[in-house]
Amino acid sequence: MHHPLTILGIESSCDETAAAVIHDGKIISNVVMSQLIHQKYGGVVPELASRAHETNIIPVVTAALEEAAIQKDALDGIGFTQGPGLLGPLLVGSCFAKSLAFALGIPLIGVHHIQAHVLANFIDDPKPNFPFLCLTVSGGHTQIILVQDYFSMEVLGETQDDAVGEAFDKIAHLMGFGYPGGALIDRYAQGGNPGAFAFPTTHMPAFDFSFSGIKTAFSLFIRSKTPEYMQTHRADICASIQSVLVGMLLDKLVKVAQKTGITTIALAGGVAANSHLQQRFNQLAQQHRWTIFIPAMAYCTDNAAMVAITAYYKYQLNAFADFTTKSFPRYPLR
Ligand code: KG4
Ligand code: ZN
């Protein structure tokens, strides 16, 4: 008899405490609590993140179970983010997941955070066919991934220094925006002229990226301008810097697509929420006849629905974790 699986996913790799429930392949609850405490520091403070996860995890999991209208004992398994991420925050999620799975006597499933970002493309319909390329862009990662199967992923190119989300956030910080500033650059760029200012791009060999140079170039640019100038030209500056960052990503993506001949292409990660990236990605899809996938906004930024669906696929492969399993701050895809 078909027993539809019900799995709880828990995400705690950075500054979002999140829990979600998947039932029979459908996400039936998705709760995210963002930690606002880091805003005044302009970046995530690891120890404060760990403490906030400890405070938030029980309310967040409780809310996810309530939203799903299920009891704990209806769960078949618990997935948690095993890495990469901040060690303290990862340990809070793993300890909680282990304790609950142990108490309920159900399997524990370790989830790779980047795999989960990629597999977020399978939450809604239509779902991509294998193989496909995934541009995975977040605060910690910038990779072009060849996805052969759910758990067979190969990094074809990646950043050699800062992640693109980090570049967005550092530039936003230089402009005096709050943290994380990526979404604010996106918002303030609305109506701005993306061709108003030229910023130098960094060309890397093969399919790799580099974003530290543009951050430095931007800090020099800002030093040559008065605060009044920055204020009155805010839309044009945001549109221009955003256009350069997005252009660097998409130029490489086009190269990889041409080289591999793959025409199914997805986005993933927090920066995939960027409206300018999505707009130009759509244009490229028409131009090159790509079949494209972009997860819903709530599944782009850190969330537990992506962890739940990854755990759901892993459960079906009997890929369970041992209760002695560790967390991995650095965790290569393979
Ligand atoms: O995937 P994510 O939530 O966390 C990590 O795993 O890093 O990504 C967060 C990143 C941050 O750098 C944030 O500024 C960026 O995604 N971000 C955006 C936008 N929304 C979130 N960057 C540009 N435009 C946006 N609309
Ligand atoms: Zn992430």
XYZ file of C-alpha atoms and ligand atoms in Angstrom:
361
model
C 0.000 0.000 0.000
C 1.202 3.503 -0.822
C 2.093 5.343 2.347
C 2.539 9.036 1.524
C 5.652 10.334 3.249
C 5.535 13.282 5.628
C 8.881 14.904 6.320
C 9.967 17.883 8.395
C 12.834 19.984 7.028
C 14.964 22.246 9.216
C 17.314 24.959 7.956
C 19.771 26.821 10.197
C 22.970 27.357 8.195
C 23.137 31.125 8.499
C 20.751 33.751 9.877
C 17.372 32.234 9.006
C 15.731 29.706 11.318
C 13.311 27.787 9.139
C 11.082 24.712 9.211
C 8.793 23.220 6.580
C 6.703 20.108 6.098
C 6.417 18.150 2.857
C 3.615 15.604 2.469
C 3.414 13.268 -0.519
C 5.750 15.533 -2.486
C 3.857 18.776 -1.742
C 5.026 21.508 0.606
C 2.235 21.959 3.143
C 3.932 24.468 5.448
C 6.898 26.787 5.229
C 7.982 28.984 8.138
C 11.013 31.285 8.161
C 12.174 33.488 11.012
C 14.867 35.960 9.970
C 17.239 37.220 12.616
C 17.109 40.992 12.701
C 19.800 41.290 15.370
C 22.605 41.297 12.758
C 21.389 44.451 11.020
C 23.253 46.848 13.244
C 26.529 44.973 12.632
C 26.255 45.033 8.830
C 26.799 41.277 8.657
C 25.988 38.019 10.390
C 27.637 37.631 13.819
C 28.050 33.833 14.193
C 27.678 33.612 17.976
C 24.570 35.809 17.978
C 23.181 33.681 15.144
C 23.653 30.475 17.170
C 21.864 31.963 20.175
C 18.979 33.249 18.050
C 18.601 29.797 16.444
C 18.397 28.262 19.918
C 15.666 30.719 20.884
C 13.732 30.379 17.622
C 13.944 26.739 16.666
C 11.166 25.342 18.861
C 8.648 28.120 17.989
C 9.516 27.821 14.289
C 9.134 24.016 14.189
C 5.921 24.261 16.236
C 4.552 26.832 13.792
C 5.468 24.648 10.807
C 3.659 21.637 12.311
C 0.633 23.793 13.160
C 0.515 25.326 9.690
C 0.661 21.796 8.255
C -2.040 20.738 10.722
C -0.140 17.616 11.745
C 1.122 16.117 14.987
C 4.791 15.232 15.520
C 4.029 11.523 15.470
C 2.703 11.790 11.899
C 6.269 12.480 10.712
C 8.189 9.791 8.805
C 11.573 11.519 8.839
C 13.470 14.688 9.679
C 15.798 16.471 7.285
C 18.267 19.090 8.451
C 20.960 21.204 6.833
C 24.292 19.529 7.437
C 26.414 22.206 5.706
C 27.941 24.292 4.320
C 27.314 27.191 6.693
C 28.261 28.596 10.078
C 29.237 25.808 12.483
C 27.328 27.044 15.565
C 24.051 27.613 13.685
C 24.424 24.259 11.890
C 24.924 22.486 15.220
C 21.749 23.988 16.684
C 19.733 22.588 13.763
C 21.457 19.220 13.813
C 21.113 18.738 17.599
C 17.447 19.605 17.420
C 16.812 17.342 14.408
C 18.717 14.450 16.008
C 16.882 14.778 19.329
C 13.455 14.900 17.712
C 14.177 12.053 15.267
C 15.574 9.959 18.117
C 12.595 10.658 20.369
C 10.129 9.811 17.588
C 12.150 6.811 16.409
C 12.228 7.992 12.788
C 15.064 8.425 10.273
C 17.358 11.434 10.196
C 18.345 12.859 6.817
C 21.358 15.158 6.319
C 20.909 17.749 3.589
C 23.521 19.684 1.611
C 22.469 23.352 1.601
C 23.502 23.972 -2.022
C 21.823 20.794 -3.270
C 18.723 22.010 -1.478
C 18.901 25.430 -3.214
C 19.131 23.623 -6.585
C 16.317 21.191 -5.750
C 14.058 24.131 -4.814
C 13.366 24.096 -8.557
C 11.362 20.879 -8.004
C 8.946 22.297 -5.427
C 6.418 23.678 -7.929
C 5.369 22.431 -11.359
C 6.613 22.199 -14.035
C 9.851 20.568 -12.879
C 13.102 20.602 -14.883
C 14.316 17.540 -16.796
C 17.869 16.276 -16.320
C 20.466 17.278 -17.218
C 20.182 20.986 -16.577
C 22.438 23.853 -15.603
C 21.803 25.767 -12.394
C 23.192 29.217 -11.648
C 23.350 29.071 -7.848
C 23.805 32.555 -6.443
C 23.599 33.417 -2.764
C 25.350 35.288 0.008
C 27.862 32.465 0.310
C 28.012 30.889 -3.144
C 28.292 31.685 -6.819
C 28.392 28.546 -8.901
C 27.304 27.185 -12.250
C 26.296 23.617 -11.531
C 25.724 20.782 -13.992
C 22.812 18.833 -12.503
C 22.839 15.278 -13.872
C 20.389 13.908 -11.340
C 18.929 14.817 -7.913
C 22.162 13.923 -6.156
C 24.646 14.044 -8.987
C 25.817 17.617 -9.303
C 29.080 18.952 -10.663
C 30.417 22.492 -10.202
C 31.540 23.744 -13.634
C 32.533 27.221 -12.502
C 32.537 29.240 -9.300
C 33.751 32.417 -7.674
C 37.382 32.566 -6.699
C 36.750 35.156 -3.984
C 33.497 36.891 -2.904
C 30.059 35.472 -3.636
C 27.850 37.716 -5.760
C 25.381 38.152 -2.865
C 28.306 39.253 -0.700
C 29.222 41.820 -3.391
C 25.617 43.078 -3.416
C 25.622 43.301 0.395
C 29.023 45.012 0.674
C 28.104 47.568 -1.975
C 24.765 48.171 -0.217
C 26.663 48.640 3.043
C 28.956 51.228 1.379
C 25.801 53.042 0.229
C 24.558 53.082 3.815
C 21.706 50.619 3.278
C 20.698 48.084 5.930
C 21.801 44.466 5.980
C 21.347 42.382 3.903
C 21.297 45.037 1.217
C 20.941 43.007 -2.002
C 17.175 43.345 -2.110
C 17.458 47.096 -1.339
C 19.780 47.649 -4.319
C 17.160 45.842 -6.400
C 14.398 48.059 -5.024
C 16.249 51.386 -5.332
C 17.348 50.480 -8.869
C 13.737 50.587 -10.061
C 13.446 53.408 -12.568
C 17.223 53.963 -12.658
C 19.326 53.939 -15.820
C 21.559 50.816 -15.864
C 23.852 52.507 -18.390
C 24.407 55.667 -16.331
C 27.699 54.579 -14.773
C 30.378 52.222 -16.076
C 32.033 49.984 -13.499
C 34.966 47.750 -14.435
C 34.178 44.045 -14.730
C 36.615 41.289 -13.845
C 37.190 38.619 -16.460
C 38.144 35.234 -15.094
C 39.374 32.238 -17.084
C 37.098 29.307 -17.941
C 33.734 29.427 -16.144
C 34.922 31.043 -12.918
C 33.919 34.356 -11.375
C 35.529 37.078 -9.253
C 33.607 39.770 -7.416
C 36.170 41.332 -5.088
C 37.494 43.768 -7.712
C 34.146 45.373 -8.390
C 33.589 45.929 -4.685
C 36.938 47.760 -4.494
C 36.118 49.758 -7.631
C 32.828 50.752 -6.061
C 34.448 51.902 -2.828
C 36.811 54.112 -4.879
C 33.846 55.475 -6.847
C 31.981 56.321 -3.674
C 34.998 58.092 -2.209
C 35.060 60.448 -5.203
C 31.422 61.478 -4.657
C 29.635 63.556 -2.026
C 26.820 62.033 0.039
C 24.412 64.462 -1.687
C 25.522 63.194 -5.090
C 25.049 59.577 -3.973
C 21.590 60.424 -2.701
C 20.369 62.245 -5.809
C 21.817 59.610 -8.177
C 20.797 56.625 -6.077
C 18.538 54.958 -8.662
C 21.080 55.265 -11.482
C 23.949 54.039 -9.299
C 21.983 51.041 -8.033
C 20.733 50.178 -11.525
C 24.256 50.444 -12.950
C 26.059 48.356 -10.338
C 23.276 45.765 -10.398
C 23.486 45.572 -14.175
C 27.257 44.970 -14.037
C 26.944 42.209 -11.411
C 24.114 40.495 -13.279
C 25.974 40.845 -16.580
C 29.025 39.076 -15.140
C 26.817 36.169 -14.055
C 24.878 35.849 -17.290
C 27.876 36.210 -19.636
C 29.390 33.117 -18.025
C 26.110 31.262 -18.013
C 25.730 31.810 -21.776
C 29.280 30.502 -22.294
C 28.605 27.353 -20.278
C 25.331 26.758 -22.092
C 27.039 27.102 -25.454
C 29.950 24.884 -24.445
C 27.803 22.098 -22.967
C 24.899 22.400 -25.411
C 22.487 22.218 -22.468
C 19.357 24.332 -22.916
C 17.472 23.615 -19.688
C 18.656 26.233 -17.217
C 17.586 27.087 -13.675
C 18.366 29.725 -11.069
C 18.732 29.148 -7.327
C 19.751 30.981 -4.160
C 18.907 34.340 -2.657
C 20.271 36.449 -5.515
C 17.944 34.570 -7.908
C 15.244 36.791 -6.371
C 16.869 39.783 -8.114
C 14.360 41.289 -10.544
C 16.976 42.506 -13.041
C 18.607 39.057 -13.130
C 15.234 37.422 -13.736
C 14.345 39.905 -16.472
C 17.593 39.413 -18.403
C 17.471 35.649 -17.820
C 14.025 35.627 -19.443
C 15.327 37.651 -22.391
C 18.244 35.242 -22.860
C 15.866 32.294 -22.726
C 13.892 33.695 -25.646
C 17.018 34.552 -27.584
C 18.710 31.148 -27.078
C 15.529 29.043 -26.828
C 16.299 27.878 -23.319
C 13.714 26.215 -21.106
C 14.134 28.059 -17.826
C 13.163 27.591 -14.190
C 13.137 30.089 -11.335
C 11.905 29.015 -7.889
C 9.215 31.150 -6.262
C 10.761 34.008 -4.268
C 10.177 32.266 -0.906
C 12.129 29.250 -2.184
C 15.073 31.352 -3.521
C 16.235 32.892 -0.243
C 17.110 30.532 2.621
C 14.121 28.395 3.561
C 13.312 24.928 4.856
C 10.956 23.884 2.047
C 14.032 23.201 -0.073
C 15.503 21.145 2.779
C 12.239 19.212 3.135
C 12.031 18.329 -0.574
C 15.687 17.280 -0.652
C 15.129 15.079 2.407
C 11.994 13.682 0.730
C 14.013 12.566 -2.314
C 16.782 11.198 -0.086
C 14.309 9.253 2.038
C 13.179 7.403 -1.072
C 16.801 6.390 -1.688
C 17.116 5.249 1.934
C 19.946 7.765 2.285
C 19.678 8.209 6.027
C 22.183 9.813 8.378
C 23.667 8.262 11.449
C 22.923 9.929 14.802
C 26.673 10.481 15.224
C 26.911 12.413 11.945
C 28.769 15.752 12.044
C 28.051 19.206 10.619
C 30.290 20.526 7.845
C 30.965 24.291 7.675
C 32.825 23.588 4.430
C 31.066 20.939 2.407
C 32.051 20.550 -1.263
C 29.286 19.312 -3.548
C 31.436 16.307 -4.373
O 20.344 32.059 -0.272
P 20.415 33.157 0.733
O 19.123 33.535 1.443
O 21.456 32.852 1.848
C 22.690 32.245 1.605
O 22.731 30.993 1.525
O 23.643 33.022 1.459
O 20.993 34.411 -0.029
C 21.127 35.646 0.624
C 21.700 36.636 -0.355
C 22.094 37.949 0.311
O 23.393 38.288 -0.141
C 21.047 38.930 -0.206
O 21.507 40.249 -0.281
C 20.765 38.373 -1.574
O 20.736 36.966 -1.378
N 19.496 38.850 -2.130
C 19.416 39.638 -3.224
C 18.042 39.891 -3.441
N 17.335 39.235 -2.470
C 18.241 38.588 -1.685
N 20.383 40.149 -4.004
C 19.984 40.917 -5.040
N 18.701 41.207 -5.310
C 17.698 40.725 -4.551
N 16.421 41.013 -4.834
Zn 21.433 29.700 1.095
